[in-house]
């Protein structure tokens, strides 16, 4: 039996913050996919099927909470 890493979707419109946070999660053994917007985040969620998600609550357009509902 193989332990597969936890899949995490990280959605934030601030590129520098998003990439630093993604690196920190990867360093802790998580498999991370990032997105910069609601639309990209939703597409990634549907294809990547994450176990967990970290989302920005204040993005341009639909919020991170709306993304969680749509997932």
GROMACS .gro file of C-alpha atoms in nm, residues 15-70:
model
   56
   15UNK     CA    1   0.112   3.561  -0.757
   16UNK     CA    2   0.401   3.615  -0.517
   17UNK     CA    3   0.198   3.506  -0.213
   18UNK     CA    4   0.044   3.211  -0.401
   19UNK     CA    5   0.380   3.075  -0.515
   20UNK     CA    6   0.546   3.117  -0.174
   21UNK     CA    7   0.258   2.940  -0.003
   22UNK     CA    8   0.257   2.664  -0.265
   23UNK     CA    9   0.630   2.608  -0.210
   24UNK     CA   10   0.575   2.587   0.167
   25UNK     CA   11   0.302   2.325   0.123
   26UNK     CA   12   0.515   2.127  -0.125
   27UNK     CA   13   0.806   2.134   0.119
   28UNK     CA   14   0.571   1.966   0.366
   29UNK     CA   15   0.491   1.685   0.124
   30UNK     CA   16   0.163   1.799  -0.030
   31UNK     CA   17   0.088   1.783  -0.401
   32UNK     CA   18  -0.015   2.138  -0.491
   33UNK     CA   19  -0.189   2.289  -0.793
   34UNK     CA   20  -0.231   2.665  -0.808
   35UNK     CA   21  -0.475   2.898  -0.977
   36UNK     CA   22  -0.507   3.275  -0.994
   37UNK     CA   23  -0.883   3.316  -1.048
   38UNK     CA   24  -1.224   3.166  -0.989
   39UNK     CA   25  -1.245   3.023  -1.343
   40UNK     CA   26  -0.899   2.868  -1.338
   41UNK     CA   27  -0.952   2.740  -0.986
   42UNK     CA   28  -1.277   2.572  -1.083
   43UNK     CA   29  -1.118   2.408  -1.388
   44UNK     CA   30  -0.826   2.285  -1.177
   45UNK     CA   31  -1.061   2.157  -0.906
   46UNK     CA   32  -1.257   1.954  -1.158
   47UNK     CA   33  -0.950   1.797  -1.318
   48UNK     CA   34  -0.717   1.768  -1.014
   49UNK     CA   35  -0.984   1.663  -0.762
   50UNK     CA   36  -0.808   1.801  -0.454
   51UNK     CA   37  -0.851   1.667  -0.101
   52UNK     CA   38  -0.820   2.018   0.041
   53UNK     CA   39  -0.834   2.378  -0.084
   54UNK     CA   40  -0.695   2.710   0.034
   55UNK     CA   41  -0.877   2.997  -0.134
   56UNK     CA   42  -0.855   3.375  -0.131
   57UNK     CA   43  -1.177   3.521   0.003
   58UNK     CA   44  -1.127   3.858  -0.171
   59UNK     CA   45  -1.044   3.804  -0.536
   60UNK     CA   46  -1.164   4.012  -0.830
   61UNK     CA   47  -1.488   3.856  -0.952
   62UNK     CA   48  -1.638   3.562  -0.764
   63UNK     CA   49  -1.490   3.500  -0.419
   64UNK     CA   50  -1.314   3.194  -0.286
   65UNK     CA   51  -1.630   3.101  -0.098
   66UNK     CA   52  -1.823   3.097  -0.425
   67UNK     CA   53  -1.552   2.873  -0.568
   68UNK     CA   54  -1.592   2.625  -0.284
   69UNK     CA   55  -1.965   2.610  -0.345
   70UNK     CA   56  -1.911   2.554  -0.718
   0.00000   0.00000   0.00000
